Each structure stands twice: as C-alpha cells, then as structure tokens.
Amino acid sequence: MNKAKILIIEDDMPIADLLSYGLSMEGFQTRTAGNGAIGMRELESFQPDLLLLDWMLPDQSGLDICKQVTANHNIPIMMITAKSDITDKILGLEFGADDYITKPFDLREVVARIRTILRRVEQAGSPNQAEAAPVVIQYRHIEIVEAERLVQKEGQPVELTPKEYDLLLMLIKHQGKTFTRAELLDLVWGYHFVGDTRTIDTHIQRLRKKLDANSLITTVFGIGYKFEKLGG
C-alpha cells in the first residue's frame, strides 16, 4: 500500500518540522512549505492526499489558499489555527476546509484526525469489490460516479470540494428525507460540531449554484434541507 502524502504549509519551522517528523513516524510521506507561493507549487508537483494548512502565512492568508485549492483540486484540507473563536473556525469550514486543529495541539490528535479524513475519503471513493461495476447515480441533469468521486452536470464535470461532494451524496442517496443541519454536520463532517450551523447553509448554497439545483435541494423551513424525489 502506498504511503499517504501530506503537504504541510506552515511558516513556523519548528511546528512544520514537528508535524513532518511525527507524521513520517506514523507512516505518512510528507513535504513542507514555508509560505503560500511555495506551497502552491508543491501542491502541483507533490500531488498530496491531504493538505495541512496554517491559517496565517507571511505572503497570503491560509483562507485564500484554501479557497484556491478547493476551487481547483479535490483534496481534503485541515486548517492549523491559533484562533480559538468559533466564528473563525466556521469561516475556515465555509471556505472549504474539512477540519481544523487549534494551536497548541497534541500530535496524536492531529494524526487521528488525518486518518479519519483519509479513511472517509477512501471509503467514499472506492467500490466495495475491486471488480464491481462503477456505481452511477443519475438524477435529471446530474450524474455521480461514486468510484471516481466524479460529478457531472449535463455531461460536464463539476468541481466540488470534498465536503460539497459528501453533502450532495448524503442528500441524493436519501431523496425525500428531511435532514436537520445538526444531522448533516454529524453525518458529513463525521463528528458532532459544537457551534453555529451556518456552514451547512453555505455549502447548500454552493451546491445549488454549481449544479443549478435550486429546485432540487429544497429548504424545509424551521427544520433543514432535503433532496426532492425524482418525479416528486
């Protein structure tokens, strides 16, 4: 089995070295970058499986990098932040991050969260049997190929962030079922998120826009969201 590749964009070199060494000891292949410009170049050459991204970098905001990466790549992102305010953490999730870790952190928690994210991506992207036919979900102008985590609108690929994809898959697989925002955070993010649920609203808005799905992903006022049943 190939080692999962982790790119660390962190300007505090002692922290970057600690993360690189600790993750290497856990069997990951790592590479570090001290600023956003170098990090974006490494992203293209290294092709990581997960990005560890510092919130504050010397040349640009980690949030700006997060936005760039999620717009062009299907790579899970864990933000590293010294900010403990819940609003800042929500902002990171709304920009496309999958998770966040607050400094100072315990390396064991970082490793556990990385393994959880990678396991979730692998389970979502791999068929149960190696020779199984690809599972394709077709709904009006939307097509999803689960084995490839591929979403198409009218035959054209649509770039979704990992969380946008997972949220879409959860809704479309349970057409007609109404989910509360808290349920979607638990089911899609994989752990109970304590705080504001606005991140769900933001992801829903992005899905509607990218997929022309205003009439498909509907708001159940006072409760949450649902994906309309075909023909319903």
mmCIF file of C-alpha atoms in Angstrom:
data_model
loop_
_atom_site.group_PDB
_atom_site.id
_atom_site.type_symbol
_atom_site.label_atom_id
_atom_site.label_comp_id
_atom_site.label_asym_id
_atom_site.label_seq_id
_atom_site.Cartn_x
_atom_site.Cartn_y
_atom_site.Cartn_z
ATOM 1 C CA MET A 1 0.000 0.000 0.000
ATOM 2 C CA ASN A 2 1.415 3.409 -0.952
ATOM 3 C CA LYS A 3 2.057 5.906 1.815
ATOM 4 C CA ALA A 4 -0.469 8.725 2.008
ATOM 5 C CA LYS A 5 1.154 12.055 1.110
ATOM 6 C CA ILE A 6 0.691 15.059 3.387
ATOM 7 C CA LEU A 7 1.685 18.589 2.339
ATOM 8 C CA ILE A 8 2.321 20.940 5.287
ATOM 9 C CA ILE A 9 2.120 24.684 4.551
ATOM 10 C CA GLU A 10 3.341 26.295 7.779
ATOM 11 C CA ASP A 11 5.730 29.228 8.230
ATOM 12 C CA ASP A 12 6.672 28.351 11.824
ATOM 13 C CA MET A 13 9.508 25.939 11.037
ATOM 14 C CA PRO A 14 9.659 24.222 14.473
ATOM 15 C CA ILE A 15 5.950 23.379 14.114
ATOM 16 C CA ALA A 16 6.394 22.324 10.477
ATOM 17 C CA ASP A 17 9.346 20.107 11.426
ATOM 18 C CA LEU A 18 7.422 18.593 14.344
ATOM 19 C CA LEU A 19 4.472 17.767 12.105
ATOM 20 C CA SER A 20 6.684 16.390 9.337
ATOM 21 C CA TYR A 21 8.705 14.204 11.703
ATOM 22 C CA GLY A 22 5.696 12.978 13.671
ATOM 23 C CA LEU A 23 3.671 12.153 10.574
ATOM 24 C CA SER A 24 6.662 10.416 8.972
ATOM 25 C CA MET A 25 6.957 8.238 12.076
ATOM 26 C CA GLU A 26 3.281 7.323 11.601
ATOM 27 C CA GLY A 27 3.925 6.105 8.060
ATOM 28 C CA PHE A 28 2.987 9.186 6.036
ATOM 29 C CA GLN A 29 5.069 10.755 3.286
ATOM 30 C CA THR A 30 5.437 14.479 3.982
ATOM 31 C CA ARG A 31 6.653 17.663 2.375
ATOM 32 C CA THR A 32 6.745 21.163 3.884
ATOM 33 C CA ALA A 33 6.452 24.700 2.526
ATOM 34 C CA GLY A 34 7.109 27.913 4.451
ATOM 35 C CA ASN A 35 4.714 30.190 2.583
ATOM 36 C CA GLY A 36 1.727 30.122 0.278
ATOM 37 C CA ALA A 37 3.576 30.608 -3.003
ATOM 38 C CA ILE A 38 5.926 27.691 -2.372
ATOM 39 C CA GLY A 39 3.024 25.668 -1.045
ATOM 40 C CA MET A 40 1.001 26.080 -4.230
ATOM 41 C CA ARG A 41 3.978 24.961 -6.325
ATOM 42 C CA GLU A 42 4.487 21.937 -4.076
ATOM 43 C CA LEU A 43 0.787 21.149 -4.377
ATOM 44 C CA GLU A 44 1.153 20.691 -8.128
ATOM 45 C CA SER A 45 4.408 18.707 -8.002
ATOM 46 C CA PHE A 46 3.807 16.612 -4.875
ATOM 47 C CA GLN A 47 0.107 15.836 -5.510
ATOM 48 C CA PRO A 48 -0.717 15.283 -1.812
ATOM 49 C CA ASP A 49 -3.602 13.253 -0.447
ATOM 50 C CA LEU A 50 -4.234 15.829 2.280
ATOM 51 C CA LEU A 51 -3.179 19.414 2.967
ATOM 52 C CA LEU A 52 -2.256 20.709 6.430
ATOM 53 C CA LEU A 53 -2.623 24.476 6.058
ATOM 54 C CA ASP A 54 -1.691 27.224 8.508
ATOM 55 C CA TRP A 55 -4.270 29.982 8.864
ATOM 56 C CA MET A 56 -1.735 32.833 8.894
ATOM 57 C CA LEU A 57 1.159 32.831 6.408
ATOM 58 C CA PRO A 58 3.704 35.573 5.602
ATOM 59 C CA ASP A 59 2.651 36.142 1.996
ATOM 60 C CA GLN A 60 -1.080 35.427 1.988
ATOM 61 C CA SER A 61 -3.956 34.211 4.089
ATOM 62 C CA GLY A 62 -4.427 30.496 4.559
ATOM 63 C CA LEU A 63 -8.104 31.096 3.847
ATOM 64 C CA ASP A 64 -7.240 32.461 0.405
ATOM 65 C CA ILE A 65 -5.142 29.368 -0.296
ATOM 66 C CA CYS A 66 -7.956 27.161 0.961
ATOM 67 C CA LYS A 67 -10.330 28.854 -1.471
ATOM 68 C CA GLN A 68 -7.891 28.417 -4.381
ATOM 69 C CA VAL A 69 -7.263 24.758 -3.605
ATOM 70 C CA THR A 70 -10.905 23.788 -3.197
ATOM 71 C CA ALA A 71 -11.781 25.545 -6.451
ATOM 72 C CA ASN A 72 -9.290 23.502 -8.469
ATOM 73 C CA HIS A 73 -8.491 20.308 -6.550
ATOM 74 C CA ASN A 74 -10.366 17.541 -4.768
ATOM 75 C CA ILE A 75 -8.010 17.463 -1.775
ATOM 76 C CA PRO A 76 -9.136 17.399 1.870
ATOM 77 C CA ILE A 77 -7.770 20.294 3.937
ATOM 78 C CA MET A 78 -7.088 20.558 7.655
ATOM 79 C CA MET A 79 -6.546 24.112 8.857
ATOM 80 C CA ILE A 80 -3.969 24.815 11.574
ATOM 81 C CA THR A 81 -5.002 27.870 13.529
ATOM 82 C CA ALA A 82 -4.102 29.816 16.644
ATOM 83 C CA LYS A 83 -7.581 31.313 16.519
ATOM 84 C CA SER A 84 -9.943 29.796 19.056
ATOM 85 C CA ASP A 85 -13.008 31.889 18.217
ATOM 86 C CA ILE A 86 -15.791 29.663 16.914
ATOM 87 C CA THR A 87 -16.669 32.177 14.154
ATOM 88 C CA ASP A 88 -13.153 31.892 12.703
ATOM 89 C CA LYS A 89 -13.386 28.114 12.705
ATOM 90 C CA ILE A 90 -16.733 28.226 10.924
ATOM 91 C CA LEU A 91 -15.205 30.596 8.367
ATOM 92 C CA GLY A 92 -12.494 28.037 7.607
ATOM 93 C CA LEU A 93 -15.091 25.316 7.063
ATOM 94 C CA GLU A 94 -17.106 27.620 4.824
ATOM 95 C CA PHE A 95 -14.014 28.247 2.674
ATOM 96 C CA GLY A 96 -13.780 24.502 2.030
ATOM 97 C CA ALA A 97 -11.690 23.117 4.897
ATOM 98 C CA ASP A 98 -12.643 19.652 6.130
ATOM 99 C CA ASP A 99 -11.371 20.082 9.667
ATOM 100 C CA TYR A 100 -9.276 22.346 11.852
ATOM 101 C CA ILE A 101 -6.821 21.946 14.701
ATOM 102 C CA THR A 102 -6.011 24.712 17.187
ATOM 103 C CA LYS A 103 -2.504 25.545 18.404
ATOM 104 C CA PRO A 104 -1.099 24.315 20.692
ATOM 105 C CA PHE A 105 -2.108 20.831 19.581
ATOM 106 C CA ASP A 106 -1.387 17.254 20.545
ATOM 107 C CA LEU A 107 0.301 15.444 17.645
ATOM 108 C CA ARG A 108 -1.680 12.303 18.421
ATOM 109 C CA GLU A 109 -4.924 14.190 17.809
ATOM 110 C CA VAL A 110 -3.605 15.542 14.507
ATOM 111 C CA VAL A 111 -2.709 12.015 13.376
ATOM 112 C CA ALA A 112 -6.098 10.648 14.461
ATOM 113 C CA ARG A 113 -7.997 13.364 12.598
ATOM 114 C CA ILE A 114 -5.899 12.906 9.452
ATOM 115 C CA ARG A 115 -6.545 9.152 9.487
ATOM 116 C CA THR A 116 -10.277 9.768 9.934
ATOM 117 C CA ILE A 117 -10.432 12.160 6.969
ATOM 118 C CA LEU A 118 -8.383 9.890 4.688
ATOM 119 C CA ARG A 119 -10.395 6.821 5.686
ATOM 120 C CA ARG A 120 -13.640 8.632 4.925
ATOM 121 C CA VAL A 121 -12.368 9.745 1.511
ATOM 122 C CA GLU A 122 -11.137 6.245 0.706
ATOM 123 C CA GLN A 123 -14.401 4.603 1.741
ATOM 124 C CA ALA A 124 -16.441 7.094 -0.269
ATOM 125 C CA GLY A 125 -14.272 6.776 -3.349
ATOM 126 C CA SER A 126 -13.670 3.026 -3.536
ATOM 127 C CA PRO A 127 -16.152 0.335 -4.601
ATOM 128 C CA ASN A 128 -16.700 -2.486 -2.129
ATOM 129 C CA GLN A 129 -15.279 -5.016 -4.559
ATOM 130 C CA ALA A 130 -12.326 -4.428 -6.863
ATOM 131 C CA GLU A 131 -14.154 -5.749 -9.911
ATOM 132 C CA ALA A 132 -17.543 -4.249 -9.150
ATOM 133 C CA ALA A 133 -19.107 -2.100 -11.822
ATOM 134 C CA PRO A 134 -18.937 1.624 -11.077
ATOM 135 C CA VAL A 135 -21.928 2.921 -9.148
ATOM 136 C CA VAL A 136 -23.537 5.714 -11.135
ATOM 137 C CA ILE A 137 -26.311 7.862 -9.710
ATOM 138 C CA GLN A 138 -28.325 9.672 -12.370
ATOM 139 C CA TYR A 139 -30.782 12.391 -11.385
ATOM 140 C CA ARG A 140 -32.102 14.636 -14.131
ATOM 141 C CA HIS A 141 -29.098 16.677 -15.335
ATOM 142 C CA ILE A 142 -26.821 15.466 -12.515
ATOM 143 C CA GLU A 143 -24.655 12.334 -12.693
ATOM 144 C CA ILE A 144 -22.416 10.985 -9.916
ATOM 145 C CA VAL A 145 -19.803 8.244 -10.426
ATOM 146 C CA GLU A 146 -19.051 7.171 -6.870
ATOM 147 C CA ALA A 147 -15.884 5.180 -7.586
ATOM 148 C CA GLU A 148 -14.292 8.293 -9.074
ATOM 149 C CA ARG A 149 -15.974 10.894 -6.843
ATOM 150 C CA LEU A 150 -16.989 12.452 -10.152
ATOM 151 C CA VAL A 151 -19.964 14.800 -10.505
ATOM 152 C CA GLN A 152 -21.231 15.927 -13.906
ATOM 153 C CA LYS A 153 -23.877 18.452 -14.869
ATOM 154 C CA GLU A 154 -25.316 17.886 -18.335
ATOM 155 C CA GLY A 155 -22.260 15.770 -19.162
ATOM 156 C CA GLN A 156 -19.699 18.330 -17.988
ATOM 157 C CA PRO A 157 -17.531 17.744 -14.879
ATOM 158 C CA VAL A 158 -18.308 19.944 -11.891
ATOM 159 C CA GLU A 159 -15.554 20.722 -9.378
ATOM 160 C CA LEU A 160 -16.817 20.165 -5.845
ATOM 161 C CA THR A 161 -14.887 20.346 -2.603
ATOM 162 C CA PRO A 162 -14.703 17.066 -0.647
ATOM 163 C CA LYS A 163 -17.368 18.262 1.766
ATOM 164 C CA GLU A 164 -19.636 19.557 -1.002
ATOM 165 C CA TYR A 165 -19.409 16.129 -2.644
ATOM 166 C CA ASP A 166 -20.102 14.252 0.599
ATOM 167 C CA LEU A 167 -23.050 16.508 1.372
ATOM 168 C CA LEU A 168 -24.512 16.050 -2.119
ATOM 169 C CA LEU A 169 -24.108 12.282 -1.899
ATOM 170 C CA MET A 170 -25.818 12.158 1.502
ATOM 171 C CA LEU A 171 -28.791 14.169 0.237
ATOM 172 C CA ILE A 172 -29.194 12.460 -3.131
ATOM 173 C CA LYS A 173 -28.976 8.966 -1.613
ATOM 174 C CA HIS A 174 -31.823 9.844 0.741
ATOM 175 C CA GLN A 175 -34.182 11.636 -1.633
ATOM 176 C CA GLY A 176 -37.247 12.989 0.111
ATOM 177 C CA LYS A 177 -35.742 12.707 3.599
ATOM 178 C CA THR A 178 -35.512 15.925 5.567
ATOM 179 C CA PHE A 179 -32.241 16.417 7.457
ATOM 180 C CA THR A 180 -31.670 18.955 10.175
ATOM 181 C CA ARG A 181 -28.479 20.999 9.934
ATOM 182 C CA ALA A 182 -27.119 19.268 13.033
ATOM 183 C CA GLU A 183 -27.748 15.847 11.457
ATOM 184 C CA LEU A 184 -25.898 16.831 8.293
ATOM 185 C CA LEU A 185 -22.928 18.105 10.308
ATOM 186 C CA ASP A 186 -22.785 14.812 12.214
ATOM 187 C CA LEU A 187 -23.196 12.618 9.129
ATOM 188 C CA VAL A 188 -20.994 14.516 6.665
ATOM 189 C CA TRP A 189 -18.309 16.000 8.883
ATOM 190 C CA GLY A 190 -18.039 12.788 10.874
ATOM 191 C CA TYR A 191 -18.156 14.256 14.369
ATOM 192 C CA HIS A 192 -20.511 16.446 16.364
ATOM 193 C CA PHE A 193 -19.765 20.083 15.596
ATOM 194 C CA VAL A 194 -20.495 22.298 18.591
ATOM 195 C CA GLY A 195 -21.426 25.766 17.425
ATOM 196 C CA ASP A 196 -23.098 27.617 14.590
ATOM 197 C CA THR A 197 -24.599 25.538 11.772
ATOM 198 C CA ARG A 198 -24.253 28.257 9.132
ATOM 199 C CA THR A 199 -21.572 26.203 7.402
ATOM 200 C CA ILE A 200 -24.322 23.848 6.161
ATOM 201 C CA ASP A 201 -26.240 26.802 4.670
ATOM 202 C CA THR A 202 -23.106 27.965 2.841
ATOM 203 C CA HIS A 203 -22.378 24.511 1.393
ATOM 204 C CA ILE A 204 -26.006 24.118 0.293
ATOM 205 C CA GLN A 205 -25.884 27.490 -1.469
ATOM 206 C CA ARG A 206 -22.714 26.478 -3.312
ATOM 207 C CA LEU A 207 -24.187 23.139 -4.394
ATOM 208 C CA ARG A 208 -27.316 24.843 -5.699
ATOM 209 C CA LYS A 209 -25.246 27.313 -7.707
ATOM 210 C CA LYS A 210 -22.738 24.812 -9.121
ATOM 211 C CA LEU A 211 -25.410 22.253 -10.077
ATOM 212 C CA ASP A 212 -28.326 24.555 -10.966
ATOM 213 C CA ALA A 213 -30.190 22.716 -8.245
ATOM 214 C CA ASN A 214 -32.362 25.379 -6.606
ATOM 215 C CA SER A 215 -35.474 23.302 -7.245
ATOM 216 C CA LEU A 216 -33.805 20.018 -6.289
ATOM 217 C CA ILE A 217 -32.169 20.854 -2.961
ATOM 218 C CA THR A 218 -35.004 22.482 -1.060
ATOM 219 C CA THR A 219 -35.282 24.196 2.291
ATOM 220 C CA VAL A 220 -37.711 22.762 4.822
ATOM 221 C CA PHE A 221 -38.362 25.888 6.842
ATOM 222 C CA GLY A 222 -37.691 25.571 10.523
ATOM 223 C CA ILE A 223 -36.032 22.178 10.069
ATOM 224 C CA GLY A 224 -33.319 21.846 7.428
ATOM 225 C CA TYR A 225 -32.906 20.533 3.882
ATOM 226 C CA LYS A 226 -33.913 17.697 1.601
ATOM 227 C CA PHE A 227 -33.281 16.477 -1.939
ATOM 228 C CA GLU A 228 -36.550 16.206 -3.827
ATOM 229 C CA LYS A 229 -37.587 12.759 -5.010
ATOM 230 C CA LEU A 230 -37.478 12.148 -8.741
ATOM 231 C CA GLY A 231 -40.938 12.834 -10.049
ATOM 232 C CA GLY A 232 -41.954 14.190 -6.695
#
